[in-house]
PDB file of C-alpha atoms in Angstrom:
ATOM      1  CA  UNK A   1     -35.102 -39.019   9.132  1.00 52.00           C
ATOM      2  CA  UNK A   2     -34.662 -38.725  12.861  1.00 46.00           C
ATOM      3  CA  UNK A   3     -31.539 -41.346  12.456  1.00 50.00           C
ATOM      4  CA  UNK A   4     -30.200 -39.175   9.799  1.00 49.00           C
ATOM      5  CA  UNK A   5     -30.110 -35.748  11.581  1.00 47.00           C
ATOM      6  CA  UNK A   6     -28.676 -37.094  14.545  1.00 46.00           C
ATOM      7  CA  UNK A   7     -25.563 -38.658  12.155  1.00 47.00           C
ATOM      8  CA  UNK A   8     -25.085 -35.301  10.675  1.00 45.00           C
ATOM      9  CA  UNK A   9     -25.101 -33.468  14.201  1.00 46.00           C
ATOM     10  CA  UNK A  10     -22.417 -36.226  15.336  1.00 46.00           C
ATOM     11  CA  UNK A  11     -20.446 -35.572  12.151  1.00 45.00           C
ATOM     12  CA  UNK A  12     -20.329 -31.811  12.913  1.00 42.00           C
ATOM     13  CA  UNK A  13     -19.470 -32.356  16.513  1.00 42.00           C
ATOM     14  CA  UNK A  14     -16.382 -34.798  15.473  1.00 44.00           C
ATOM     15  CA  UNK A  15     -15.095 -32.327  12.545  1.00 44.00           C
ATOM     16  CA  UNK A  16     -12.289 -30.749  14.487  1.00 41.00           C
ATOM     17  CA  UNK A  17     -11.400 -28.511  11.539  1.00 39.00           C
ATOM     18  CA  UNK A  18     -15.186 -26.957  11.257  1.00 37.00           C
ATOM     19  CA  UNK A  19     -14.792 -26.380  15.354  1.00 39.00           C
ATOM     20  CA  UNK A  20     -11.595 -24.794  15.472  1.00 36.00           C
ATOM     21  CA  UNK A  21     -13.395 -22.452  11.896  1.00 31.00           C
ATOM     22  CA  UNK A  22     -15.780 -21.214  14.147  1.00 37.00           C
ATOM     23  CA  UNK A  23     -13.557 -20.468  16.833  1.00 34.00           C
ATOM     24  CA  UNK A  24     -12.004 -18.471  15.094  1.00 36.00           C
ATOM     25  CA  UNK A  25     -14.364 -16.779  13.477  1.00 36.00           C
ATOM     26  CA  UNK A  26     -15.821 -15.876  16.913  1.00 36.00           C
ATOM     27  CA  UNK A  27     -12.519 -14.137  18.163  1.00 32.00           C
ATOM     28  CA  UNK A  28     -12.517 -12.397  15.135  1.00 34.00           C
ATOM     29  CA  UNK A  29     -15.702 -10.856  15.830  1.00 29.00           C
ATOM     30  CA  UNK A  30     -14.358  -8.971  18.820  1.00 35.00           C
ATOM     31  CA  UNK A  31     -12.261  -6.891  16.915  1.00 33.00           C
ATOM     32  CA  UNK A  32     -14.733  -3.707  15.577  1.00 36.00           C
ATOM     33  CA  UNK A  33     -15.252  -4.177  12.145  1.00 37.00           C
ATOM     34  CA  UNK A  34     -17.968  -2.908  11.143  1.00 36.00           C
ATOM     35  CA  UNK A  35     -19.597   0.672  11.483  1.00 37.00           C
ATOM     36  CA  UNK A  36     -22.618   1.344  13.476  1.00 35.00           C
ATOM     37  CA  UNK A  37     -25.863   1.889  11.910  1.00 33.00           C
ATOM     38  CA  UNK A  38     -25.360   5.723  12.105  1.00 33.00           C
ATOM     39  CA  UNK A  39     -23.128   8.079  12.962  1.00 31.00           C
ATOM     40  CA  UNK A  40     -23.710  11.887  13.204  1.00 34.00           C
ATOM     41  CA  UNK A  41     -20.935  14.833  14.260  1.00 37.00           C
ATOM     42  CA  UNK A  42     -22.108  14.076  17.788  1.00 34.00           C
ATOM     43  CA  UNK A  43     -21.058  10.792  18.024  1.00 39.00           C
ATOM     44  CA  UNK A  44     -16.881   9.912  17.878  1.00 42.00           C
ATOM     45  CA  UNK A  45     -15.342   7.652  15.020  1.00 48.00           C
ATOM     46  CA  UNK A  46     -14.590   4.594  16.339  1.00 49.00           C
ATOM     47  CA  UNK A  47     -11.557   2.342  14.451  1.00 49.00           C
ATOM     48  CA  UNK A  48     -13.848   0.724  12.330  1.00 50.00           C
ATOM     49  CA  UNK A  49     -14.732   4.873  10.727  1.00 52.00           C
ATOM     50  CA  UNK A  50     -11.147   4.006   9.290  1.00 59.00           C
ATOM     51  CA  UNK A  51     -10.484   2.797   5.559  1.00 56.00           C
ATOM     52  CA  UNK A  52     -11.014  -0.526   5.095  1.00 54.00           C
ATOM     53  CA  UNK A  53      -7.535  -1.043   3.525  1.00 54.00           C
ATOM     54  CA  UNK A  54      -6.464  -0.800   7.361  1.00 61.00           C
ATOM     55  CA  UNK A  55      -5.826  -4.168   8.990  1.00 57.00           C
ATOM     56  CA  UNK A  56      -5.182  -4.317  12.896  1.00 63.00           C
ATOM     57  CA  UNK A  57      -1.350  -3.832  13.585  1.00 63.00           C
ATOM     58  CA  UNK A  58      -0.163  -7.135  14.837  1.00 47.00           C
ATOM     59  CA  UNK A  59       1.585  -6.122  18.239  1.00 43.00           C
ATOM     60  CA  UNK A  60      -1.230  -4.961  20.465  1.00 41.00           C
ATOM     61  CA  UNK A  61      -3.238  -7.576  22.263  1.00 35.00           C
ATOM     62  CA  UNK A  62      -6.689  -6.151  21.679  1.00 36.00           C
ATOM     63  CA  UNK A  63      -8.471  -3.174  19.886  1.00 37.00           C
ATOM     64  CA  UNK A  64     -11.055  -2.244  22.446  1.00 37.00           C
ATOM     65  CA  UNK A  65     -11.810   1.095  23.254  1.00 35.00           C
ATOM     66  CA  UNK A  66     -13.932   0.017  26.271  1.00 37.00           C
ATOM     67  CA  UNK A  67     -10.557  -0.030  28.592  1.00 39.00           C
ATOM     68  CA  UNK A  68     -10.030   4.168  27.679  1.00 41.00           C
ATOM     69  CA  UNK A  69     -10.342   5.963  30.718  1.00 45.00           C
ATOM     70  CA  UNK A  70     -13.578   7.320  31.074  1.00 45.00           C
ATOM     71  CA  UNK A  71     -13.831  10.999  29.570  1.00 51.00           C
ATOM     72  CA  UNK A  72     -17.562  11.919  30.132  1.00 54.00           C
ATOM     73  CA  UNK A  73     -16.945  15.166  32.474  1.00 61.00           C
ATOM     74  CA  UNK A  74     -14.788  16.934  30.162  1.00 72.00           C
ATOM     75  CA  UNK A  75     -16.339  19.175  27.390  1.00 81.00           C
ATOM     76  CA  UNK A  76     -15.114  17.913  24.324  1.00 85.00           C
ATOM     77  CA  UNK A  77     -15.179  20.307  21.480  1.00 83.00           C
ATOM     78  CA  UNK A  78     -14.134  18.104  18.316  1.00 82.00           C
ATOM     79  CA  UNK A  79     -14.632  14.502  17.262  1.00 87.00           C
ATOM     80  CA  UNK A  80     -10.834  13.956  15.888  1.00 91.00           C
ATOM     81  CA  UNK A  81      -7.463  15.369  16.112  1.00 92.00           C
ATOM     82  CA  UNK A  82      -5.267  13.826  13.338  1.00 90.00           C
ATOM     83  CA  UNK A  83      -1.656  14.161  13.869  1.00 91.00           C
ATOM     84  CA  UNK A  84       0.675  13.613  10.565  1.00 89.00           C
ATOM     85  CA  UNK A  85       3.488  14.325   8.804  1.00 88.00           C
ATOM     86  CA  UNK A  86       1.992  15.626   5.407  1.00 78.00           C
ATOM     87  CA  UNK A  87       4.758  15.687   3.225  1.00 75.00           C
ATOM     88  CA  UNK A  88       3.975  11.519   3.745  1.00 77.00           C
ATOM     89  CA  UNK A  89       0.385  11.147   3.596  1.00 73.00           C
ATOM     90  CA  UNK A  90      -1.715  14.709   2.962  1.00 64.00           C
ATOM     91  CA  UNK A  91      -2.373  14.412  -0.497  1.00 67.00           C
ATOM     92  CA  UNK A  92      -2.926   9.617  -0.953  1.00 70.00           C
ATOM     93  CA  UNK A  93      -3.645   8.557   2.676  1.00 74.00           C
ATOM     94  CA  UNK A  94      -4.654  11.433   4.815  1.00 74.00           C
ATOM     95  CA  UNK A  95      -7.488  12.274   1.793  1.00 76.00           C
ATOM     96  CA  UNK A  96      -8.518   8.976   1.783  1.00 79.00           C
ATOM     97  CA  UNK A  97      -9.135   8.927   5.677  1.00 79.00           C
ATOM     98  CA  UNK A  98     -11.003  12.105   5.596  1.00 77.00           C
ATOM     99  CA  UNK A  99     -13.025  11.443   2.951  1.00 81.00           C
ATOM    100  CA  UNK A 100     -14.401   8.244   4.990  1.00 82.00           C
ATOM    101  CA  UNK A 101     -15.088  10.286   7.792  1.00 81.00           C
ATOM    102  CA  UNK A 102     -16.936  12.516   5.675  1.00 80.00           C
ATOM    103  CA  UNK A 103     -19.214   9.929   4.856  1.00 85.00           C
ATOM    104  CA  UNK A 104     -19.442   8.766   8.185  1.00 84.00           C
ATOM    105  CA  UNK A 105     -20.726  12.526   8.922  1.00 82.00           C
ATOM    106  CA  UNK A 106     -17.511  13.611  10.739  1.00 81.00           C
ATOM    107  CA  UNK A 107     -15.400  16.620  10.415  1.00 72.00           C
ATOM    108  CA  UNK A 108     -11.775  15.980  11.917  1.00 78.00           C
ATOM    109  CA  UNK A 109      -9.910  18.847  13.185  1.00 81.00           C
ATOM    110  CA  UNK A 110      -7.255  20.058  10.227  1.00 71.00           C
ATOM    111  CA  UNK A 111      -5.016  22.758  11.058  1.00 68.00           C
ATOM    112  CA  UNK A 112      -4.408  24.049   7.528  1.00 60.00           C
ATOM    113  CA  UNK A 113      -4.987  27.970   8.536  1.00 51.00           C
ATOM    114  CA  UNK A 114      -2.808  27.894  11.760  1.00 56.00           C
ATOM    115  CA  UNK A 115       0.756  28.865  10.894  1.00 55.00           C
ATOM    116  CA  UNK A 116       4.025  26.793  11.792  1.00 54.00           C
ATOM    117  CA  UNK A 117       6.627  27.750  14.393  1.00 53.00           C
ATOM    118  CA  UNK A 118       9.002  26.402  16.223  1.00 51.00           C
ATOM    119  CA  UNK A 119       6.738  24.622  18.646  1.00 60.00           C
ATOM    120  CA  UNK A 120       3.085  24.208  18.505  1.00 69.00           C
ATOM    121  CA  UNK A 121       0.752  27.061  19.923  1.00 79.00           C
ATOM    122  CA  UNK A 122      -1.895  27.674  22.309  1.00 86.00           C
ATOM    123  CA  UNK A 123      -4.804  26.976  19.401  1.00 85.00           C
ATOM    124  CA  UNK A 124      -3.355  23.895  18.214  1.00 88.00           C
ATOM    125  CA  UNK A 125      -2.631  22.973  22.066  1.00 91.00           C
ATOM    126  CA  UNK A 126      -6.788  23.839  22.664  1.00 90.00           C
ATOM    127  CA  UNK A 127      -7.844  21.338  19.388  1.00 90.00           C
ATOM    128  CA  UNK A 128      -5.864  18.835  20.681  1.00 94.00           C
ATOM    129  CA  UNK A 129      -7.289  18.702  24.162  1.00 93.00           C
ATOM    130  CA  UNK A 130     -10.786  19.304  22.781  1.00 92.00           C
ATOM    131  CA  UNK A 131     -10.677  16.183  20.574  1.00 92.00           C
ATOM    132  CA  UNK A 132     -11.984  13.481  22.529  1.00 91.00           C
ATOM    133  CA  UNK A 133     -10.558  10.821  19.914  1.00 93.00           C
ATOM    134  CA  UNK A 134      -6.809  11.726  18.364  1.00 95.00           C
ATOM    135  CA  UNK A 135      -5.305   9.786  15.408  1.00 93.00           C
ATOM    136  CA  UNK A 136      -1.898   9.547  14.647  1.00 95.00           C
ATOM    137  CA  UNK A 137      -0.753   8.382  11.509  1.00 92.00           C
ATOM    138  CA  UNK A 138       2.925   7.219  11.798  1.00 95.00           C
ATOM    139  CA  UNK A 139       5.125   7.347   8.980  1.00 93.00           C
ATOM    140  CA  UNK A 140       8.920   6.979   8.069  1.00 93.00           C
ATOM    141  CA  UNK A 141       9.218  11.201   8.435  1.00 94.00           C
ATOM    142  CA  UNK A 142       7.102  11.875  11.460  1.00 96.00           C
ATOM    143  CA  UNK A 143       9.677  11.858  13.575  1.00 97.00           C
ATOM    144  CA  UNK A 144      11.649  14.583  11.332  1.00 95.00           C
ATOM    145  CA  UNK A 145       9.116  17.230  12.566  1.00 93.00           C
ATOM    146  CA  UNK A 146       9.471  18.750  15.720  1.00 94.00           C
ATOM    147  CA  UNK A 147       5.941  20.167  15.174  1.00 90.00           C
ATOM    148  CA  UNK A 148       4.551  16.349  15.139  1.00 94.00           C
ATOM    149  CA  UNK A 149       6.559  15.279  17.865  1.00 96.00           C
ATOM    150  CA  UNK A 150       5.342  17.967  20.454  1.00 96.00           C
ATOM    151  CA  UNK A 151       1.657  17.384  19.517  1.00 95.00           C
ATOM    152  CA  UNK A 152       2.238  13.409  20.179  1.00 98.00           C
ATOM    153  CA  UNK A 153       3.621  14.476  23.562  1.00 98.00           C
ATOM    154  CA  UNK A 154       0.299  16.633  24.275  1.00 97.00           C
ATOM    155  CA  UNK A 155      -1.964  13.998  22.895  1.00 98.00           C
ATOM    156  CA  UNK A 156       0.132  10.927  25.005  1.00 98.00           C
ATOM    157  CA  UNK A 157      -0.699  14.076  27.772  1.00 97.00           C
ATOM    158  CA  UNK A 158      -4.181  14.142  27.484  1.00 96.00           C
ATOM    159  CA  UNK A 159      -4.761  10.439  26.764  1.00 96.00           C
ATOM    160  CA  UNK A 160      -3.517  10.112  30.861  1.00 95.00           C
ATOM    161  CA  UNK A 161      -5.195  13.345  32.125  1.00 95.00           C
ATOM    162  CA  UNK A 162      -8.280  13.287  30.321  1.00 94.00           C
ATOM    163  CA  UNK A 163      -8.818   9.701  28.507  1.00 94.00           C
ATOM    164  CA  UNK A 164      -8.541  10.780  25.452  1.00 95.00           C
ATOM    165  CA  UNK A 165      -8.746   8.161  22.757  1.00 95.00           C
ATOM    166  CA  UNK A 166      -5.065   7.598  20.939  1.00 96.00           C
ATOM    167  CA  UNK A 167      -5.497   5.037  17.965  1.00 94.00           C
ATOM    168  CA  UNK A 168      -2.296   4.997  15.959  1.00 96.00           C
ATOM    169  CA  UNK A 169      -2.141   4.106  12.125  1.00 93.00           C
ATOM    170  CA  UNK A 170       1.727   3.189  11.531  1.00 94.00           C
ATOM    171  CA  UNK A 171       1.802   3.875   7.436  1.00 89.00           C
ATOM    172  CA  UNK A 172       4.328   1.825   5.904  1.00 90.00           C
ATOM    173  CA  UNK A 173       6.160   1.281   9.103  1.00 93.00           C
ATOM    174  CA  UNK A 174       7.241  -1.041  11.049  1.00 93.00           C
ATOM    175  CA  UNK A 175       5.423  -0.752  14.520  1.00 93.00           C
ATOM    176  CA  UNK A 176       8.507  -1.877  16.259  1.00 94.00           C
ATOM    177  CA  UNK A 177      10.713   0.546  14.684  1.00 96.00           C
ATOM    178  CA  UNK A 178       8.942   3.216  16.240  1.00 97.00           C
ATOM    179  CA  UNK A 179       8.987   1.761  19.811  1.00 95.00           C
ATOM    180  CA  UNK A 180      12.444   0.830  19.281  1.00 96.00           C
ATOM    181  CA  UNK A 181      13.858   3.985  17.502  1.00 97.00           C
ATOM    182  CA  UNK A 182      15.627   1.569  15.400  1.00 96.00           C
ATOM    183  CA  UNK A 183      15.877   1.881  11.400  1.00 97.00           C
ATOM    184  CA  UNK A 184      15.079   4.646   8.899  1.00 97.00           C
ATOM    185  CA  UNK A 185      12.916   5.955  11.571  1.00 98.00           C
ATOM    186  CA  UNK A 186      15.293   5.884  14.196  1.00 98.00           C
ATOM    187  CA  UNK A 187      17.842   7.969  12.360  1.00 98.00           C
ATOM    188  CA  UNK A 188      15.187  10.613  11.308  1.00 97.00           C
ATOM    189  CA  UNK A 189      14.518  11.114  15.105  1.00 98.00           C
ATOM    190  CA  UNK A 190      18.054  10.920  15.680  1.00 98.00           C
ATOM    191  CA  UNK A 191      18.945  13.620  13.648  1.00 98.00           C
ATOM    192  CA  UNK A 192      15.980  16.005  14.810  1.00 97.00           C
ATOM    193  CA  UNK A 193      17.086  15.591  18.289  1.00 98.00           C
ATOM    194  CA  UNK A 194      20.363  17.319  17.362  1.00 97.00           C
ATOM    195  CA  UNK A 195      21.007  20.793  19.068  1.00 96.00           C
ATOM    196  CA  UNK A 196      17.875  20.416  21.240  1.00 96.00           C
ATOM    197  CA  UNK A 197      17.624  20.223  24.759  1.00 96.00           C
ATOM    198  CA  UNK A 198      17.528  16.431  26.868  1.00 96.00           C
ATOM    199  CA  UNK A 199      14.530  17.711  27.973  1.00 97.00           C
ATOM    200  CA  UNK A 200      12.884  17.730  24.836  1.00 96.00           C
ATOM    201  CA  UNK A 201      14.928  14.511  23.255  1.00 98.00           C
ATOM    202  CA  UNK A 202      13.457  12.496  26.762  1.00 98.00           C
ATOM    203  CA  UNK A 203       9.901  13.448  26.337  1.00 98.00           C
ATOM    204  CA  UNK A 204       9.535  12.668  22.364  1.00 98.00           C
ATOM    205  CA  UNK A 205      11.455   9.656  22.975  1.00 98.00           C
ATOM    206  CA  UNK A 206       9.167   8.726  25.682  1.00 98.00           C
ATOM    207  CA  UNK A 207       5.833   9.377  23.399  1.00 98.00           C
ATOM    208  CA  UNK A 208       7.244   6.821  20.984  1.00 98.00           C
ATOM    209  CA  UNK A 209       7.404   4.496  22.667  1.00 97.00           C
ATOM    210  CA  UNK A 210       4.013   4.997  24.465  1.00 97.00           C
ATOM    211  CA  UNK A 211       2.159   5.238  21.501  1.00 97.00           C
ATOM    212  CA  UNK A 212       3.836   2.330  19.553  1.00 96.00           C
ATOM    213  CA  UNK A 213       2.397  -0.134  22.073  1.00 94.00           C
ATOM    214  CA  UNK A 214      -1.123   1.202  21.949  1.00 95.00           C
ATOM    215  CA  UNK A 215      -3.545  -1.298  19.789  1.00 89.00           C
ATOM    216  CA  UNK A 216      -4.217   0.603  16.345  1.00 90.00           C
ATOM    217  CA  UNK A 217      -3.639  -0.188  11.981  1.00 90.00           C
ATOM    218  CA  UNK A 218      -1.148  -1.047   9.668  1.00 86.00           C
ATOM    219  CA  UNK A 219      -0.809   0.234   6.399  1.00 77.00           C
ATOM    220  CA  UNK A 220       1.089  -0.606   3.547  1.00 67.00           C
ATOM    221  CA  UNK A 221      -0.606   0.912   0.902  1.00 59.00           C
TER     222      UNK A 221
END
């Protein structure tokens, strides 16, 4: 018996397929998968509040939220901020997300009863920086709103002044085509630069490209 279990053990240690299976399995484990045992309005989402159809996007080198800057000394005042284009995703996607984070006991921030201008106002400007975790789901029209562009360029804001947590969902887009400003997307933002100042053109264009390097989701459904 003794002989027998020492065989087995040997065969397991020479198996250099079952090895390199677990070692893989183990740096899969320290990407947040699953949801802690409770959640309450108190406590932020974390990526793993997100559908499960999301899959990491394959550009960043790590999903951890442990290297955010820490935000403990500033009075948050909502759990998320989602930032979208809603002619893309408000009625499929965006319902799906929010109806996980109503499960999950969390109320995101949704700015249905503030009215559109030109630029975003001082209420929308207050959610923003009172939403200690801000989503922003990235699809092929974002960039065709100037609305959505000047909230990225707050939340890219308070991510560096207050450590705000930015997770990005890129929704059947090509990660790289927003930090490049290259394809379908790249025209859109092209063409909503027109007639507005560098000023403005520079810090969008800047956001972009901040935000498409951050570790965050893919979706293609």
């Amino acid at each position: 018996m003794v002989e027998k279990r020492k065989k087995r053990k040997g065969h397991e240690l020479s198996n250099p397929a079952r090895k390199k299976i677990r070692v893989q399995n183990q740096t899969q484990i320290q990407v947040p998968s699953s949801p802690p045992p409770s959640l309450s309005p108190s406590s932020p989402p974390c990526p793993s509040s997100l559908p499960s159809s999301l899959s990491p996007s394959s550009h960043p080198s790590s999903l951890s939220l442990s290297s955010a800057p820490s935000s403990s000394s500033h009075n948050w005042t909502n759990d998320v901020f989602p930032s979208f284009r809603g002619e893309d995703v408000r009625i499929g996607f965006l319902s799906h997300i929010q109806k996980e984070f109503r499960r999950k006991g969390i109320t995101p921030f949704i700015d249905n009863e503030i009215r559109r201008g030109e630029s975003i106002g001082p209420e929308l400007i207050r959610a923003i920086r009172g939403s200690k975790i801000a989503i922003i789901l990235l699809s092929r029209n974002y960039a065709s709103s100037k609305w959505c562009l000047d909230e990225l360029v707050e939340i890219m804001k308070c991510k560096e002044e207050l450590g705000q947590t930015v997770i990005p969902v890129f929704y059947k887009l090509d990660p790289s085509d927003v930090k490049k400003l290259r394809g379908y997307f790249g025209k859109v933002f092209e063409k909503t630069c027109e007639g507005k100042s560098k000023e403005d053109t520079e810090k969008w264009r800047h956001a972009l490209e901040k935000v498409a390097t951050i570790a965050g989701y893919d979706s293609s459904t």
